[in-house]
DNA sequence: GATACAGGCTTGT
DNA sequence: ACAAGCCTGTATC
């Protein structure tokens, strides 16, 4: 349902051009609800609203120095289980990784369920689903090769030297 | 090693 | 209703 390959900028309140790939930011009632990686940059983004600039500032900070990232108030929509996983993800500090299994044990569930919640993460980067890796390997990142590169980039950016 | 399966939750047929 | 998916530990050959 989420993650259309061809996205028009109108689906987002702003497009953020990160060093890796463009990000689509969506607000709802002045609360952050979605950040998607975009495969196709659409330069014609609308003028950012006031609420978006706060998000942009945090993204700037992250891409400048990931270790100084601050928590953000956001309202991701999802099931109770997903919210629980996402909250847990946000407690993982930059530069550290956890495996699906470890988190599953912590939340008394299965690795596969964790993967599911990660996959449907509505707020890329700020809810760090990229900090969850497989017990043996990198794991996946939204199912596509191009986006696995993004996961790698992010971890590398945070100082996790993988391989 | 390799292969098989259950366990847990969501999404897409 | 059912299969499949960013998985992984245990079992079995």
Short mmCIF file of C-alpha atoms (C1' of nucleotides) in Angstrom, two decimals:
data_model
loop_
_atom_site.label_atom_id
_atom_site.label_comp_id
_atom_site.label_asym_id
_atom_site.label_seq_id
_atom_site.Cartn_x
_atom_site.Cartn_y
_atom_site.Cartn_z
CA UNK A 1 0.00 0.00 0.00
CA UNK A 2 2.74 2.43 0.86
CA UNK A 3 5.83 2.95 -1.19
CA UNK A 4 4.65 3.70 -4.71
CA UNK A 5 7.56 3.71 -7.11
CA UNK A 6 6.53 6.79 -8.99
CA UNK A 7 5.57 9.52 -6.65
CA UNK A 8 4.34 12.99 -7.36
CA UNK A 9 5.57 15.71 -5.06
CA UNK A 10 2.00 16.60 -4.24
CA UNK A 11 1.80 13.55 -2.03
CA UNK A 12 4.26 15.28 0.31
CA UNK A 13 4.48 18.59 2.08
CA UNK A 14 8.14 18.87 1.25
CA UNK A 15 10.96 17.07 -0.47
CA UNK A 16 14.22 16.92 1.44
CA UNK A 17 17.36 16.38 -0.60
CA UNK A 18 19.63 14.31 1.58
CA UNK A 19 23.11 13.29 0.46
CA UNK A 20 21.85 9.77 -0.25
CA UNK A 21 18.45 10.12 -1.83
CA UNK A 22 15.50 12.49 -1.68
CA UNK A 23 13.06 12.19 1.21
CA UNK A 24 9.37 12.95 1.08
CA UNK A 25 8.01 14.59 4.22
CA UNK A 26 4.35 14.55 5.09
CA UNK A 27 2.67 16.41 7.92
CA UNK A 28 -0.77 16.16 9.38
CA UNK A 29 -2.07 18.72 11.80
CA UNK A 30 1.45 20.05 12.27
CA UNK A 31 2.66 16.62 13.31
CA UNK A 32 5.13 14.55 11.38
CA UNK A 33 3.47 11.41 10.05
CA UNK A 34 5.58 10.19 7.16
CA UNK A 35 9.08 10.29 5.77
CA UNK A 36 9.61 8.17 2.68
CA UNK A 37 12.68 7.51 0.62
CA UNK A 38 11.90 8.61 -2.91
CA UNK A 39 13.30 6.82 -5.88
CA UNK A 40 12.56 9.71 -8.15
CA UNK A 41 13.30 13.23 -7.10
CA UNK A 42 10.64 15.67 -8.06
CA UNK A 43 12.25 19.06 -7.86
CA UNK A 44 8.97 20.91 -7.95
CA UNK A 45 8.12 20.57 -4.30
CA UNK A 46 5.77 22.95 -2.62
CA UNK A 47 7.03 25.61 -0.28
CA UNK A 48 7.69 24.03 3.10
CA UNK A 49 5.25 24.91 5.82
CA UNK A 50 6.42 26.14 9.18
CA UNK A 51 5.95 22.75 10.74
CA UNK A 52 8.11 21.12 8.11
CA UNK A 53 11.07 23.38 8.78
CA UNK A 54 11.38 21.86 12.21
CA UNK A 55 11.68 18.43 10.67
CA UNK A 56 14.13 19.71 8.10
CA UNK A 57 16.30 21.12 10.85
CA UNK A 58 16.47 17.73 12.50
CA UNK A 59 17.29 16.02 9.23
CA UNK A 60 20.03 18.58 8.59
CA UNK A 61 21.42 17.81 11.98
CA UNK A 62 21.31 14.08 11.37
CA UNK A 63 23.05 14.21 8.03
CA UNK A 64 25.63 16.62 9.42
CA UNK A 65 26.34 14.69 12.59
CA UNK A 66 24.22 11.59 13.29
CA UNK A 67 25.38 11.25 16.88
CA UNK A 68 23.70 14.50 17.85
CA UNK A 69 20.25 13.59 16.64
CA UNK A 70 17.47 14.56 18.96
CA UNK A 71 14.14 12.86 19.36
CA UNK A 72 11.25 14.23 17.39
CA UNK A 73 7.58 14.44 18.19
CA UNK A 74 5.77 12.42 15.58
CA UNK A 75 2.47 10.70 15.05
CA UNK A 76 3.02 7.64 12.94
CA UNK A 77 -0.12 5.69 12.26
CA UNK A 78 -0.02 1.97 12.87
CA UNK A 79 -1.23 -0.86 15.02
CA UNK A 80 -0.44 -1.06 18.70
CA UNK A 81 2.18 -3.65 17.98
CA UNK A 82 3.87 -1.50 15.37
CA UNK A 83 3.91 1.49 17.65
CA UNK A 84 5.60 -0.62 20.29
CA UNK A 85 8.29 -1.70 17.87
CA UNK A 86 8.83 1.80 16.52
CA UNK A 87 9.17 3.20 20.00
CA UNK A 88 11.73 0.56 20.80
CA UNK A 89 13.63 1.42 17.64
CA UNK A 90 13.93 5.02 18.71
CA UNK A 91 15.78 3.96 21.84
CA UNK A 92 18.63 2.55 19.79
CA UNK A 93 21.36 5.19 19.76
CA UNK A 94 23.08 6.15 16.50
CA UNK A 95 26.03 3.99 15.65
CA UNK A 96 24.57 0.95 17.35
CA UNK A 97 22.70 -1.91 15.78
CA UNK A 98 20.43 -4.64 17.09
CA UNK A 99 19.33 -7.84 15.44
CA UNK A 100 15.76 -8.78 14.67
CA UNK A 101 16.05 -11.62 17.15
CA UNK A 102 17.28 -9.46 20.02
CA UNK A 103 14.47 -7.00 19.63
CA UNK A 104 11.95 -9.80 19.23
CA UNK A 105 13.05 -11.31 22.51
CA UNK A 106 12.76 -7.97 24.21
CA UNK A 107 9.23 -7.46 22.98
CA UNK A 108 8.26 -11.09 23.42
CA UNK A 109 7.51 -11.70 19.80
CA UNK A 110 9.19 -13.20 16.74
CA UNK A 111 11.87 -11.84 14.47
CA UNK A 112 9.60 -12.03 11.53
CA UNK A 113 7.05 -9.82 13.20
CA UNK A 114 9.80 -7.29 13.92
CA UNK A 115 10.77 -7.33 10.29
CA UNK A 116 7.20 -6.71 9.34
CA UNK A 117 6.96 -3.69 11.59
CA UNK A 118 10.25 -2.35 10.30
CA UNK A 119 9.15 -2.72 6.75
CA UNK A 120 6.08 -0.64 7.33
CA UNK A 121 7.97 2.05 9.20
CA UNK A 122 6.33 5.31 8.11
CA UNK A 123 9.13 7.61 9.20
CA UNK A 124 12.37 6.70 7.50
CA UNK A 125 15.65 7.71 9.12
CA UNK A 126 14.13 9.19 12.27
CA UNK A 127 12.63 5.88 13.23
CA UNK A 128 15.85 3.99 12.62
CA UNK A 129 14.70 0.73 11.11
CA UNK A 130 18.09 0.64 9.43
CA UNK A 131 19.67 -0.10 12.80
CA UNK A 132 18.05 -3.51 12.82
CA UNK A 133 20.18 -6.09 11.07
CA UNK A 134 19.90 -9.83 10.58
CA UNK A 135 21.78 -12.15 12.91
CA UNK A 136 23.91 -13.15 10.01
CA UNK A 137 24.15 -10.42 7.45
CA UNK A 138 22.70 -7.07 6.70
CA UNK A 139 19.08 -8.03 6.46
CA UNK A 140 16.76 -6.20 4.13
CA UNK A 141 15.48 -2.70 3.67
CA UNK A 142 12.12 -2.34 1.99
CA UNK A 143 12.80 -5.09 -0.40
CA UNK A 144 14.76 -3.37 -3.10
CA UNK A 145 18.39 -3.36 -3.97
CA UNK A 146 18.65 0.37 -4.36
CA UNK A 147 17.32 0.82 -0.89
CA UNK A 148 19.67 -1.68 0.66
CA UNK A 149 22.38 0.71 -0.46
CA UNK A 150 20.63 3.37 1.56
CA UNK A 151 20.66 1.23 4.67
CA UNK A 152 24.34 0.62 4.19
CA UNK A 153 24.98 4.30 3.68
CA UNK A 154 23.13 5.27 6.83
CA UNK A 155 24.96 2.76 8.98
CA UNK A 156 28.24 3.83 7.50
CA UNK A 157 27.34 7.43 8.11
CA UNK A 158 26.77 6.60 11.76
CA UNK A 159 30.14 4.98 12.03
CA UNK A 160 29.07 1.37 11.78
CA UNK A 161 31.70 -0.14 9.53
CA UNK A 162 29.95 -3.04 7.96
CA UNK A 163 32.17 -5.55 6.14
"C1'" DG B 1 27.11 -27.77 6.48
"C1'" DA B 2 22.33 -28.03 4.41
"C1'" DT B 3 17.46 -28.27 4.75
"C1'" DA B 4 12.99 -27.92 7.21
"C1'" DC B 5 9.74 -25.92 10.27
"C1'" DA B 6 7.45 -23.24 13.76
"C1'" DG B 7 6.64 -19.01 15.75
"C1'" DG B 8 4.27 -14.02 15.31
"C1'" DC B 9 2.03 -10.12 12.94
"C1'" DT B 10 0.82 -7.53 8.73
"C1'" DT B 11 -0.33 -7.06 4.03
"C1'" DG B 12 -1.71 -8.50 -0.42
"C1'" DT B 13 -4.33 -12.17 -3.30
"C1'" DA C 1 -9.06 -17.43 4.24
"C1'" DC C 2 -4.44 -18.07 2.85
"C1'" DA C 3 0.06 -17.25 1.44
"C1'" DA C 4 4.20 -14.75 1.87
"C1'" DG C 5 7.42 -11.47 3.95
"C1'" DC C 6 13.71 -6.85 6.14
"C1'" DC C 7 13.91 -13.60 10.42
"C1'" DT C 8 16.01 -17.14 13.61
"C1'" DG C 9 16.43 -20.75 16.80
"C1'" DT C 10 15.98 -25.75 17.16
"C1'" DA C 11 15.93 -30.24 14.90
"C1'" DT C 12 17.39 -33.59 11.78
"C1'" DC C 13 20.16 -35.83 8.08
#
